[in-house]
Amino acid sequence: MLDPVRLPMHRAEVSVRDADGREVVRGQTDPNGRFATTVRPGSYGLAITSEGYQPVRRDCEAADGAHTTVEPVAMDLAPQPALPEPGVWRIDPDHSAVRFVARHIGLAAVHGRFNQFEGTMVIGKTMEESRVEVAINTASIDTNVRQRDDHLRSAEFLDVAAYPYMHFVSDRFVHRGGSRWSIQGALNLHGVSRSIALDTRYLGLGTGIGGETRAACSAVAELHREDFTLDWRTMLSRGIAVVGATIRVELDIQAVPQD
Protein backbone atom coordinates (compact mmCIF):
# COMPACT_ATOMS: atom_id res chain seq x y z
CA MET A 1 0.00 0.00 0.00
CA LEU A 2 1.36 3.39 -1.05
CA ASP A 3 0.35 6.96 -0.34
CA PRO A 4 -0.18 9.52 -3.15
CA VAL A 5 3.58 10.23 -3.36
CA ARG A 6 4.35 6.49 -3.56
CA LEU A 7 5.65 6.10 -0.01
CA PRO A 8 4.72 2.98 2.01
CA MET A 9 1.62 3.29 4.17
CA HIS A 10 1.94 1.87 7.67
CA ARG A 11 -1.17 0.60 9.49
CA ALA A 12 -3.56 0.73 6.57
CA GLU A 13 -6.50 -1.59 7.38
CA VAL A 14 -6.89 -4.62 5.10
CA SER A 15 -10.01 -6.79 5.06
CA VAL A 16 -9.98 -10.05 3.07
CA ARG A 17 -13.40 -11.44 2.11
CA ASP A 18 -14.31 -14.68 0.37
CA ALA A 19 -16.57 -15.07 -2.65
CA ASP A 20 -19.65 -15.04 -0.37
CA GLY A 21 -18.62 -11.72 1.20
CA ARG A 22 -17.55 -13.22 4.53
CA GLU A 23 -14.51 -11.62 6.15
CA VAL A 24 -11.82 -14.27 6.62
CA VAL A 25 -8.84 -12.12 7.60
CA ARG A 26 -8.36 -8.56 8.91
CA GLY A 27 -5.05 -6.87 9.63
CA GLN A 28 -2.81 -3.86 9.08
CA THR A 29 0.11 -3.15 6.76
CA ASP A 30 3.62 -3.21 8.22
CA PRO A 31 6.07 -0.24 8.17
CA ASN A 32 6.95 -1.18 4.57
CA GLY A 33 3.31 -0.95 3.50
CA ARG A 34 3.01 -4.72 3.09
CA PHE A 35 0.34 -7.13 4.22
CA ALA A 36 0.62 -10.92 3.92
CA THR A 37 -1.68 -13.72 5.00
CA THR A 38 -2.52 -17.36 4.24
CA VAL A 39 -5.94 -18.32 2.90
CA ARG A 40 -7.56 -21.33 1.24
CA PRO A 41 -7.53 -21.46 -2.57
CA GLY A 42 -10.32 -19.41 -4.08
CA SER A 43 -11.52 -15.96 -5.11
CA TYR A 44 -11.14 -13.08 -2.68
CA GLY A 45 -11.88 -9.39 -2.45
CA LEU A 46 -9.61 -6.95 -0.64
CA ALA A 47 -10.90 -3.78 1.03
CA ILE A 48 -8.18 -1.33 2.05
CA THR A 49 -8.94 1.69 4.25
CA SER A 50 -6.93 4.33 6.06
CA GLU A 51 -7.91 7.51 7.86
CA GLY A 52 -7.96 10.44 5.44
CA TYR A 53 -7.79 8.29 2.27
CA GLN A 54 -10.37 6.97 -0.15
CA PRO A 55 -11.11 3.24 0.30
CA VAL A 56 -9.70 0.87 -2.33
CA ARG A 57 -11.02 -2.53 -3.45
CA ARG A 58 -9.14 -5.22 -5.33
CA ASP A 59 -9.97 -8.79 -6.42
CA CYS A 60 -7.49 -11.65 -6.45
CA GLU A 61 -7.29 -15.40 -6.93
CA ALA A 62 -5.42 -17.57 -4.42
CA ALA A 63 -4.05 -20.74 -6.05
CA ASP A 64 -3.24 -23.94 -4.19
CA GLY A 65 0.39 -24.06 -3.06
CA ALA A 66 1.33 -20.75 -4.71
CA HIS A 67 2.12 -17.20 -3.66
CA THR A 68 -0.40 -14.67 -4.96
CA THR A 69 0.85 -11.11 -5.30
CA VAL A 70 -1.39 -8.09 -5.75
CA GLU A 71 0.07 -5.13 -7.61
CA PRO A 72 1.01 -2.14 -5.41
CA VAL A 73 -2.05 -0.12 -4.43
CA ALA A 74 -1.77 3.69 -4.35
CA MET A 75 -4.38 5.36 -2.15
CA ASP A 76 -5.78 8.81 -2.96
CA LEU A 77 -6.59 11.44 -0.37
CA ALA A 78 -10.25 11.54 0.59
CA PRO A 79 -12.16 14.80 0.09
CA GLN A 80 -12.00 16.81 3.29
CA PRO A 81 -15.21 18.05 4.95
CA ALA A 82 -15.75 21.80 4.84
CA LEU A 83 -14.29 23.60 7.86
CA PRO A 84 -16.34 25.92 10.09
CA GLU A 85 -16.45 29.60 9.14
CA PRO A 86 -14.15 31.85 11.21
CA GLY A 87 -15.89 33.31 14.26
CA VAL A 88 -17.27 32.28 17.62
CA TRP A 89 -19.15 28.99 17.89
CA ARG A 90 -21.08 27.91 20.99
CA ILE A 91 -21.00 24.29 22.14
CA ASP A 92 -24.60 23.02 22.23
CA PRO A 93 -24.95 20.93 25.42
CA ASP A 94 -28.28 19.50 24.25
CA HIS A 95 -26.52 17.78 21.35
CA SER A 96 -23.16 17.10 23.00
CA ALA A 97 -21.84 14.68 25.62
CA VAL A 98 -18.90 14.55 28.04
CA ARG A 99 -18.40 10.92 29.09
CA PHE A 100 -15.69 8.96 30.86
CA VAL A 101 -14.71 5.32 31.35
CA ALA A 102 -12.65 4.10 34.30
CA ARG A 103 -11.62 0.73 35.66
CA HIS A 104 -13.29 -0.30 38.93
CA ILE A 105 -9.98 -1.21 40.62
CA GLY A 106 -9.20 -4.14 38.34
CA LEU A 107 -12.83 -5.18 37.89
CA ALA A 108 -15.51 -4.06 35.45
CA ALA A 109 -15.42 -0.68 33.72
CA VAL A 110 -17.31 2.24 35.24
CA HIS A 111 -19.10 4.46 32.72
CA GLY A 112 -20.17 7.96 33.61
CA ARG A 113 -20.84 11.43 32.29
CA PHE A 114 -21.05 15.07 33.27
CA ASN A 115 -24.53 16.41 32.66
CA GLN A 116 -23.77 20.14 32.81
CA PHE A 117 -21.10 21.95 30.80
CA GLU A 118 -20.68 24.89 28.44
CA GLY A 119 -18.00 26.17 26.10
CA THR A 120 -17.05 28.13 23.04
CA MET A 121 -14.80 27.61 20.06
CA VAL A 122 -13.17 30.58 18.34
CA ILE A 123 -12.38 29.53 14.77
CA GLY A 124 -9.48 31.49 13.31
CA LYS A 125 -8.67 32.36 9.71
CA THR A 126 -6.88 29.02 9.70
CA MET A 127 -7.82 26.12 11.98
CA GLU A 128 -4.34 26.22 13.52
CA GLU A 129 -5.21 29.70 14.85
CA SER A 130 -8.37 28.46 16.56
CA ARG A 131 -8.96 27.96 20.27
CA VAL A 132 -11.54 26.34 22.52
CA GLU A 133 -12.60 26.86 26.14
CA VAL A 134 -14.88 24.53 28.12
CA ALA A 135 -16.20 24.63 31.71
CA ILE A 136 -17.68 21.47 33.28
CA ASN A 137 -19.83 21.45 36.42
CA THR A 138 -18.13 18.83 38.62
CA ALA A 139 -21.26 18.29 40.75
CA SER A 140 -23.10 17.07 37.64
CA ILE A 141 -21.08 13.82 37.59
CA ASP A 142 -23.36 10.84 36.99
CA THR A 143 -22.38 7.15 37.05
CA ASN A 144 -25.94 5.97 37.71
CA VAL A 145 -25.01 4.84 41.26
CA ARG A 146 -25.94 7.39 43.90
CA GLN A 147 -23.51 6.22 46.61
CA ARG A 148 -20.60 6.21 44.16
CA ASP A 149 -21.54 9.65 42.82
CA ASP A 150 -21.63 11.01 46.38
CA HIS A 151 -18.10 9.65 46.93
CA LEU A 152 -16.93 11.23 43.67
CA ARG A 153 -18.35 14.61 44.71
CA SER A 154 -16.80 14.44 48.19
CA ALA A 155 -13.61 16.12 49.42
CA GLU A 156 -11.77 12.81 48.90
CA PHE A 157 -12.13 13.12 45.14
CA LEU A 158 -13.58 16.02 43.10
CA ASP A 159 -14.35 18.14 46.19
CA VAL A 160 -17.11 19.95 44.35
CA ALA A 161 -17.67 22.39 47.24
CA ALA A 162 -14.15 23.79 46.81
CA TYR A 163 -13.79 23.17 43.04
CA PRO A 164 -17.23 23.51 41.41
CA TYR A 165 -15.83 23.55 37.86
CA MET A 166 -13.08 22.00 35.80
CA HIS A 167 -11.77 24.09 32.90
CA PHE A 168 -10.05 23.24 29.63
CA VAL A 169 -8.41 25.98 27.55
CA SER A 170 -6.60 25.07 24.33
CA ASP A 171 -3.38 26.66 23.11
CA ARG A 172 -2.71 24.70 19.89
CA PHE A 173 -4.60 23.02 17.06
CA VAL A 174 -2.29 20.55 15.27
CA HIS A 175 -3.41 18.83 12.04
CA ARG A 176 -2.63 15.09 12.14
CA GLY A 177 -3.81 14.37 8.60
CA GLY A 178 -7.20 13.73 7.09
CA SER A 179 -9.92 14.67 9.56
CA ARG A 180 -7.70 14.11 12.62
CA TRP A 181 -6.53 16.95 14.84
CA SER A 182 -4.73 17.19 18.15
CA ILE A 183 -6.19 19.92 20.33
CA GLN A 184 -3.59 20.69 22.97
CA GLY A 185 -4.12 22.79 26.06
CA ALA A 186 -4.39 22.92 29.84
CA LEU A 187 -6.98 21.17 32.02
CA ASN A 188 -7.54 22.73 35.43
CA LEU A 189 -9.04 20.17 37.79
CA HIS A 190 -9.07 20.05 41.58
CA GLY A 191 -6.91 23.19 41.71
CA VAL A 192 -4.18 21.65 39.54
CA SER A 193 -3.41 22.52 35.91
CA ARG A 194 -1.94 19.89 33.57
CA SER A 195 -1.27 19.82 29.83
CA ILE A 196 -3.39 17.33 27.90
CA ALA A 197 -4.05 16.56 24.22
CA LEU A 198 -7.45 15.72 22.77
CA ASP A 199 -7.23 13.23 19.90
CA THR A 200 -9.96 14.79 17.78
CA ARG A 201 -11.85 13.69 14.67
CA TYR A 202 -13.62 16.46 12.79
CA LEU A 203 -16.96 15.18 11.44
CA GLY A 204 -17.95 18.13 9.25
CA LEU A 205 -20.89 20.53 8.94
CA GLY A 206 -24.61 19.84 8.92
CA THR A 207 -27.95 21.59 9.18
CA GLY A 208 -30.09 21.34 12.30
CA ILE A 209 -33.85 21.01 12.51
CA GLY A 210 -34.18 24.78 12.80
CA GLY A 211 -32.06 25.41 9.73
CA GLU A 212 -29.01 26.34 11.80
CA THR A 213 -25.48 25.35 10.74
CA ARG A 214 -23.80 22.82 13.02
CA ALA A 215 -20.19 21.66 13.28
CA ALA A 216 -19.43 18.31 14.88
CA CYS A 217 -16.39 16.48 16.22
CA SER A 218 -15.49 13.65 18.57
CA ALA A 219 -12.44 13.48 20.83
CA VAL A 220 -10.75 11.24 23.39
CA ALA A 221 -8.06 11.75 26.03
CA GLU A 222 -6.58 9.75 28.90
CA LEU A 223 -6.16 11.30 32.33
CA HIS A 224 -4.27 9.99 35.36
CA ARG A 225 -6.14 11.01 38.49
CA GLU A 226 -2.99 11.29 40.62
CA ASP A 227 -1.72 13.99 38.22
CA PHE A 228 -4.51 16.10 39.71
CA THR A 229 -3.79 15.09 43.36
CA LEU A 230 -6.82 12.78 43.33
CA ASP A 231 -5.23 10.19 45.61
CA TRP A 232 -7.66 7.84 47.32
CA ARG A 233 -5.29 6.06 49.68
CA THR A 234 -7.54 6.90 52.63
CA MET A 235 -10.54 5.41 50.85
CA LEU A 236 -8.61 2.34 49.77
CA SER A 237 -7.37 1.83 53.33
CA ARG A 238 -11.04 1.59 54.36
CA GLY A 239 -11.70 -0.95 51.62
CA ILE A 240 -13.63 1.45 49.38
CA ALA A 241 -12.76 0.78 45.73
CA VAL A 242 -14.33 3.39 43.47
CA VAL A 243 -12.49 4.15 40.22
CA GLY A 244 -9.06 3.16 38.90
CA ALA A 245 -6.05 5.39 38.27
CA THR A 246 -6.52 5.93 34.52
CA ILE A 247 -9.64 7.60 33.17
CA ARG A 248 -10.58 7.75 29.49
CA VAL A 249 -12.55 10.85 28.55
CA GLU A 250 -14.80 10.71 25.47
CA LEU A 251 -16.39 13.80 23.91
CA ASP A 252 -19.10 14.14 21.28
CA ILE A 253 -19.48 17.81 20.44
CA GLN A 254 -21.82 19.86 18.28
CA ALA A 255 -21.38 23.63 18.02
CA VAL A 256 -23.47 26.38 16.46
CA PRO A 257 -22.49 29.92 15.48
CA GLN A 258 -22.70 32.34 18.39
CA ASP A 259 -25.55 34.84 18.03
Tab-separated table of N, CA, C and O in Angstrom, residues 122-206:
chain	number	residue	atom	x	y	z
A	122	VAL	N	-13.459	29.417	19.175
A	122	VAL	CA	-13.173	30.577	18.341
A	122	VAL	C	-12.381	30.075	17.141
A	122	VAL	O	-11.223	29.671	17.274
A	123	ILE	N	-13.017	30.035	15.975
A	123	ILE	CA	-12.384	29.529	14.769
A	123	ILE	C	-11.613	30.672	14.106
A	123	ILE	O	-12.186	31.723	13.801
A	124	GLY	N	-10.320	30.460	13.901
A	124	GLY	CA	-9.484	31.488	13.308
A	124	GLY	C	-9.531	31.462	11.789
A	124	GLY	O	-10.227	30.644	11.171
A	125	LYS	N	-8.751	32.341	11.175
A	125	LYS	CA	-8.667	32.364	9.705
A	125	LYS	C	-8.127	31.046	9.176
A	125	LYS	O	-8.463	30.618	8.072
A	126	THR	N	-7.257	30.406	9.951
A	126	THR	CA	-6.876	29.023	9.701
A	126	THR	C	-7.214	28.230	10.960
A	126	THR	O	-7.245	28.792	12.066
A	127	MET	N	-7.464	26.920	10.820
A	127	MET	CA	-7.824	26.118	11.985
A	127	MET	C	-6.715	26.120	13.029
A	127	MET	O	-6.976	26.035	14.238
A	128	GLU	N	-5.461	26.216	12.577
A	128	GLU	CA	-4.340	26.221	13.519
A	128	GLU	C	-4.381	27.433	14.442
A	128	GLU	O	-3.772	27.419	15.517
A	129	GLU	N	-5.088	28.493	14.030
A	129	GLU	CA	-5.206	29.701	14.849
A	129	GLU	C	-6.420	29.667	15.768
A	129	GLU	O	-6.702	30.649	16.459
A	130	SER	N	-7.137	28.564	15.788
A	130	SER	CA	-8.365	28.460	16.564
A	130	SER	C	-8.068	28.155	18.028
A	130	SER	O	-6.962	27.763	18.394
A	131	ARG	N	-9.095	28.308	18.865
A	131	ARG	CA	-8.963	27.958	20.272
A	131	ARG	C	-10.330	27.528	20.801
A	131	ARG	O	-11.367	27.838	20.213
A	132	VAL	N	-10.307	26.832	21.920
A	132	VAL	CA	-11.538	26.341	22.523
A	132	VAL	C	-11.427	26.473	24.034
A	132	VAL	O	-10.336	26.349	24.605
A	133	GLU	N	-12.547	26.755	24.682
A	133	GLU	CA	-12.603	26.856	26.135
A	133	GLU	C	-13.885	26.176	26.607
A	133	GLU	O	-14.967	26.425	26.076
A	134	VAL	N	-13.743	25.296	27.621
A	134	VAL	CA	-14.879	24.528	28.122
A	134	VAL	C	-14.848	24.556	29.652
A	134	VAL	O	-13.785	24.423	30.265
A	135	ALA	N	-16.032	24.717	30.260
A	135	ALA	CA	-16.196	24.631	31.712
A	135	ALA	C	-17.195	23.516	32.016
A	135	ALA	O	-18.280	23.467	31.418
A	136	ILE	N	-16.846	22.617	32.937
A	136	ILE	CA	-17.684	21.469	33.284
A	136	ILE	C	-18.056	21.556	34.755
A	136	ILE	O	-17.183	21.732	35.616
A	137	ASN	N	-19.329	21.447	35.051
A	137	ASN	CA	-19.828	21.452	36.420
A	137	ASN	C	-19.505	20.107	37.061
A	137	ASN	O	-20.078	19.080	36.691
A	138	THR	N	-18.588	20.100	38.033
A	138	THR	CA	-18.132	18.832	38.617
A	138	THR	C	-19.243	18.134	39.402
A	138	THR	O	-19.262	16.896	39.483
A	139	ALA	N	-20.181	18.905	39.982
A	139	ALA	CA	-21.259	18.286	40.752
A	139	ALA	C	-22.236	17.535	39.866
A	139	ALA	O	-23.047	16.745	40.364
A	140	SER	N	-22.161	17.741	38.555
A	140	SER	CA	-23.096	17.072	37.645
A	140	SER	C	-22.623	15.680	37.245
A	140	SER	O	-23.208	15.055	36.361
A	141	ILE	N	-21.571	15.154	37.904
A	141	ILE	CA	-21.076	13.817	37.586
A	141	ILE	C	-22.175	12.786	37.827
A	141	ILE	O	-22.949	12.887	38.783
A	142	ASP	N	-22.254	11.803	36.942
A	142	ASP	CA	-23.363	10.844	36.987
A	142	ASP	C	-22.852	9.493	36.498
A	142	ASP	O	-22.547	9.324	35.317
A	143	THR	N	-22.743	8.516	37.421
A	143	THR	CA	-22.379	7.146	37.050
A	143	THR	C	-23.541	6.185	37.261
A	143	THR	O	-23.365	4.973	37.215
A	144	ASN	N	-24.717	6.749	37.540
A	144	ASN	CA	-25.943	5.967	37.712
A	144	ASN	C	-25.941	5.148	39.004
A	144	ASN	O	-26.747	4.231	39.159
A	145	VAL	N	-25.018	5.468	39.936
A	145	VAL	CA	-25.005	4.837	41.258
A	145	VAL	C	-24.870	5.967	42.282
A	145	VAL	O	-23.820	6.607	42.367
A	146	ARG	N	-25.918	6.211	43.037
A	146	ARG	CA	-25.942	7.392	43.902
A	146	ARG	C	-24.812	7.402	44.922
A	146	ARG	O	-24.146	8.426	45.127
A	147	GLN	N	-24.553	6.263	45.593
A	147	GLN	CA	-23.511	6.218	46.612
A	147	GLN	C	-22.152	6.518	46.007
A	147	GLN	O	-21.345	7.265	46.584
A	148	ARG	N	-21.885	5.956	44.826
A	148	ARG	CA	-20.601	6.207	44.162
A	148	ARG	C	-20.502	7.678	43.749
A	148	ARG	O	-19.447	8.310	43.906
A	149	ASP	N	-21.573	8.241	43.226
A	149	ASP	CA	-21.544	9.646	42.823
A	149	ASP	C	-21.299	10.557	44.021
A	149	ASP	O	-20.575	11.552	43.914
A	150	ASP	N	-21.882	10.213	45.180
A	150	ASP	CA	-21.633	11.012	46.382
A	150	ASP	C	-20.158	10.949	46.774
A	150	ASP	O	-19.572	11.960	47.182
A	151	HIS	N	-19.545	9.770	46.655
A	151	HIS	CA	-18.102	9.652	46.935
A	151	HIS	C	-17.297	10.495	45.956
A	151	HIS	O	-16.335	11.167	46.339
A	152	LEU	N	-17.671	10.471	44.681
A	152	LEU	CA	-16.931	11.226	43.670
A	152	LEU	C	-17.051	12.729	43.885
A	152	LEU	O	-16.129	13.481	43.558
A	153	ARG	N	-18.166	13.181	44.451
A	153	ARG	CA	-18.346	14.613	44.712
A	153	ARG	C	-17.665	15.054	46.013
A	153	ARG	O	-17.480	16.250	46.225
A	154	SER	N	-17.298	14.110	46.855
A	154	SER	CA	-16.799	14.436	48.186
A	154	SER	C	-15.406	15.045	48.141
A	154	SER	O	-14.744	15.090	47.096
A	155	ALA	N	-14.938	15.514	49.316
A	155	ALA	CA	-13.610	16.121	49.424
A	155	ALA	C	-12.501	15.120	49.149
A	155	ALA	O	-11.357	15.514	48.892
A	156	GLU	N	-12.791	13.811	49.158
A	156	GLU	CA	-11.770	12.812	48.900
A	156	GLU	C	-11.517	12.608	47.410
A	156	GLU	O	-10.587	11.902	47.040
A	157	PHE	N	-12.356	13.248	46.581
A	157	PHE	CA	-12.134	13.120	45.143
A	157	PHE	C	-12.301	14.472	44.458
A	157	PHE	O	-11.401	15.300	44.504
A	158	LEU	N	-13.425	14.762	43.840
A	158	LEU	CA	-13.580	16.018	43.103
A	158	LEU	C	-13.707	17.236	44.008
A	158	LEU	O	-13.382	18.345	43.587
A	159	ASP	N	-14.185	17.038	45.238
A	159	ASP	CA	-14.348	18.139	46.190
A	159	ASP	C	-15.118	19.287	45.527
A	159	ASP	O	-14.619	20.409	45.380
A	160	VAL	N	-16.348	18.990	45.149
A	160	VAL	CA	-17.108	19.952	44.347
A	160	VAL	C	-17.415	21.232	45.117
A	160	VAL	O	-17.651	22.285	44.509
A	161	ALA	N	-17.424	21.178	46.461
A	161	ALA	CA	-17.668	22.395	47.237
A	161	ALA	C	-16.536	23.399	47.048
A	161	ALA	O	-16.764	24.606	46.942
A	162	ALA	N	-15.304	22.900	46.980
A	162	ALA	CA	-14.147	23.788	46.806
A	162	ALA	C	-13.829	24.038	45.339
A	162	ALA	O	-13.317	25.104	44.987
A	163	TYR	N	-14.127	23.064	44.469
A	163	TYR	CA	-13.788	23.173	43.042
A	163	TYR	C	-15.031	22.846	42.215
A	163	TYR	O	-15.177	21.733	41.711
A	164	PRO	N	-15.949	23.801	42.094
A	164	PRO	CA	-17.227	23.514	41.414
A	164	PRO	C	-17.105	23.303	39.913
A	164	PRO	O	-18.031	22.772	39.296
A	165	TYR	N	-15.987	23.707	39.309
A	165	TYR	CA	-15.828	23.553	37.865
A	165	TYR	C	-14.449	23.005	37.531
A	165	TYR	O	-13.477	23.236	38.265
A	166	MET	N	-14.363	22.281	36.435
A	166	MET	CA	-13.078	22.005	35.802
A	166	MET	C	-13.061	22.765	34.479
A	166	MET	O	-14.111	22.911	33.826
A	167	HIS	N	-11.901	23.260	34.095
A	167	HIS	CA	-11.774	24.086	32.898
A	167	HIS	C	-10.737	23.496	31.951
A	167	HIS	O	-9.690	23.016	32.397
A	168	PHE	N	-11.036	23.562	30.659
A	168	PHE	CA	-10.045	23.239	29.628
A	168	PHE	C	-9.934	24.426	28.698
A	168	PHE	O	-10.939	24.941	28.199
A	169	VAL	N	-8.697	24.884	28.472
A	169	VAL	CA	-8.413	25.976	27.547
A	169	VAL	C	-7.317	25.513	26.599
A	169	VAL	O	-6.241	25.106	27.052
A	170	SER	N	-7.584	25.547	25.304
A	170	SER	CA	-6.600	25.075	24.328
A	170	SER	C	-5.578	26.158	24.031
A	170	SER	O	-5.837	27.352	24.202
A	171	ASP	N	-4.394	25.714	23.585
A	171	ASP	CA	-3.379	26.664	23.112
A	171	ASP	C	-2.829	26.298	21.736
A	171	ASP	O	-2.120	27.095	21.136
A	172	ARG	N	-3.189	25.083	21.220
A	172	ARG	CA	-2.710	24.698	19.890
A	172	ARG	C	-3.701	23.756	19.227
A	172	ARG	O	-4.264	22.871	19.867
A	173	PHE	N	-3.922	23.968	17.927
A	173	PHE	CA	-4.600	23.018	17.063
A	173	PHE	C	-3.538	22.469	16.110
A	173	PHE	O	-2.938	23.232	15.354
A	174	VAL	N	-3.313	21.155	16.122
A	174	VAL	CA	-2.295	20.549	15.270
A	174	VAL	C	-2.974	19.544	14.339
A	174	VAL	O	-3.648	18.617	14.805
A	175	HIS	N	-2.809	19.730	13.024
A	175	HIS	CA	-3.414	18.829	12.045
A	175	HIS	C	-2.608	17.547	11.972
A	175	HIS	O	-1.397	17.564	11.735
A	176	ARG	N	-3.283	16.406	12.182
A	176	ARG	CA	-2.630	15.094	12.143
A	176	ARG	C	-2.865	14.363	10.831
A	176	ARG	O	-2.470	13.218	10.672
A	177	GLY	N	-3.516	15.012	9.880
A	177	GLY	CA	-3.806	14.373	8.597
A	177	GLY	C	-5.262	13.969	8.507
A	177	GLY	O	-5.879	13.573	9.505
A	178	GLY	N	-5.800	14.084	7.289
A	178	GLY	CA	-7.203	13.731	7.093
A	178	GLY	C	-8.099	14.589	7.962
A	178	GLY	O	-7.969	15.808	8.020
A	179	SER	N	-9.002	13.948	8.675
A	179	SER	CA	-9.919	14.668	9.562
A	179	SER	C	-9.457	14.640	11.014
A	179	SER	O	-10.218	14.985	11.918
A	180	ARG	N	-8.203	14.230	11.262
A	180	ARG	CA	-7.696	14.109	12.618
A	180	ARG	C	-6.916	15.348	13.026
A	180	ARG	O	-6.075	15.841	12.281
A	181	TRP	N	-7.198	15.800	14.253
A	181	TRP	CA	-6.527	16.948	14.842
A	181	TRP	C	-6.138	16.613	16.271
A	181	TRP	O	-6.786	15.797	16.933
A	182	SER	N	-5.075	17.239	16.732
A	182	SER	CA	-4.725	17.187	18.148
A	182	SER	C	-4.976	18.579	18.716
A	182	SER	O	-4.372	19.560	18.279
A	183	ILE	N	-5.902	18.655	19.670
A	183	ILE	CA	-6.191	19.920	20.335
A	183	ILE	C	-5.470	19.891	21.677
A	183	ILE	O	-5.825	19.113	22.571
A	184	GLN	N	-4.456	20.714	21.806
A	184	GLN	CA	-3.589	20.693	22.972
A	184	GLN	C	-3.864	21.898	23.851
A	184	GLN	O	-4.111	23.002	23.357
A	185	GLY	N	-3.845	21.696	25.159
A	185	GLY	CA	-4.119	22.790	26.064
A	185	GLY	C	-3.955	22.374	27.509
A	185	GLY	O	-3.326	21.356	27.809
A	186	ALA	N	-4.529	23.148	28.411
A	186	ALA	CA	-4.390	22.917	29.845
A	186	ALA	C	-5.749	22.600	30.452
A	186	ALA	O	-6.739	23.294	30.189
A	187	LEU	N	-5.785	21.536	31.249
A	187	LEU	CA	-6.978	21.175	32.015
A	187	LEU	C	-6.735	21.536	33.466
A	187	LEU	O	-5.759	21.079	34.071
A	188	ASN	N	-7.619	22.363	34.021
A	188	ASN	CA	-7.544	22.732	35.430
A	188	ASN	C	-8.608	21.947	36.179
A	188	ASN	O	-9.807	22.115	35.940
A	189	LEU	N	-8.151	21.054	37.058
A	189	LEU	CA	-9.044	20.166	37.795
A	189	LEU	C	-8.529	20.041	39.219
A	189	LEU	O	-7.341	19.807	39.445
A	190	HIS	N	-9.431	20.221	40.169
A	190	HIS	CA	-9.067	20.053	41.579
A	190	HIS	C	-7.937	20.995	41.984
A	190	HIS	O	-7.087	20.663	42.802
A	191	GLY	N	-7.912	22.197	41.371
A	191	GLY	CA	-6.910	23.189	41.708
A	191	GLY	C	-5.552	22.961	41.088
A	191	GLY	O	-4.593	23.681	41.388
A	192	VAL	N	-5.444	21.985	40.186
A	192	VAL	CA	-4.178	21.652	39.535
A	192	VAL	C	-4.352	21.779	38.029
A	192	VAL	O	-5.376	21.353	37.474
A	193	SER	N	-3.368	22.360	37.355
A	193	SER	CA	-3.412	22.518	35.906
A	193	SER	C	-2.389	21.596	35.259
A	193	SER	O	-1.216	21.576	35.660
A	194	ARG	N	-2.825	20.825	34.278
A	194	ARG	CA	-1.939	19.894	33.567
A	194	ARG	C	-2.202	20.014	32.062
A	194	ARG	O	-3.337	20.228	31.627
A	195	SER	N	-1.141	19.825	31.284
A	195	SER	CA	-1.270	19.820	29.829
A	195	SER	C	-1.843	18.491	29.372
A	195	SER	O	-1.393	17.423	29.830
A	196	ILE	N	-2.824	18.537	28.481
A	196	ILE	CA	-3.389	17.331	27.900
A	196	ILE	C	-3.577	17.566	26.399
A	196	ILE	O	-3.519	18.700	25.921
A	197	ALA	N	-3.781	16.490	25.660
A	197	ALA	CA	-4.049	16.564	24.220
A	197	ALA	C	-5.315	15.770	23.922
A	197	ALA	O	-5.443	14.622	24.360
A	198	LEU	N	-6.234	16.388	23.210
A	198	LEU	CA	-7.452	15.721	22.774
A	198	LEU	C	-7.235	15.178	21.363
A	198	LEU	O	-6.989	15.943	20.430
A	199	ASP	N	-7.305	13.862	21.220
A	199	ASP	CA	-7.232	13.228	19.900
A	199	ASP	C	-8.600	13.397	19.251
A	199	ASP	O	-9.566	12.737	19.637
A	200	THR	N	-8.676	14.297	18.277
A	200	THR	CA	-9.964	14.786	17.783
A	200	THR	C	-10.197	14.389	16.336
A	200	THR	O	-9.291	14.454	15.508
A	201	ARG	N	-11.422	13.970	16.046
A	201	ARG	CA	-11.847	13.691	14.672
A	201	ARG	C	-12.929	14.690	14.284
A	201	ARG	O	-13.988	14.736	14.913
A	202	TYR	N	-12.641	15.485	13.275
A	202	TYR	CA	-13.620	16.461	12.789
A	202	TYR	C	-14.609	15.745	11.879
A	202	TYR	O	-14.234	15.039	10.942
A	203	LEU	N	-15.917	15.924	12.148
A	203	LEU	CA	-16.958	15.185	11.441
A	203	LEU	C	-17.664	16.006	10.372
A	203	LEU	O	-18.464	15.468	9.623
A	204	GLY	N	-17.385	17.319	10.315
A	204	GLY	CA	-17.950	18.126	9.247
A	204	GLY	C	-19.098	19.008	9.706
A	204	GLY	O	-19.375	19.169	10.900
A	205	LEU	N	-19.786	19.601	8.717
A	205	LEU	CA	-20.886	20.525	8.943
A	205	LEU	C	-22.212	19.881	8.570
A	205	LEU	O	-22.271	19.021	7.691
A	206	GLY	N	-23.265	20.314	9.234
A	206	GLY	CA	-24.608	19.840	8.919
A	206	GLY	C	-25.617	20.925	9.226
A	206	GLY	O	-25.273	21.998	9.727
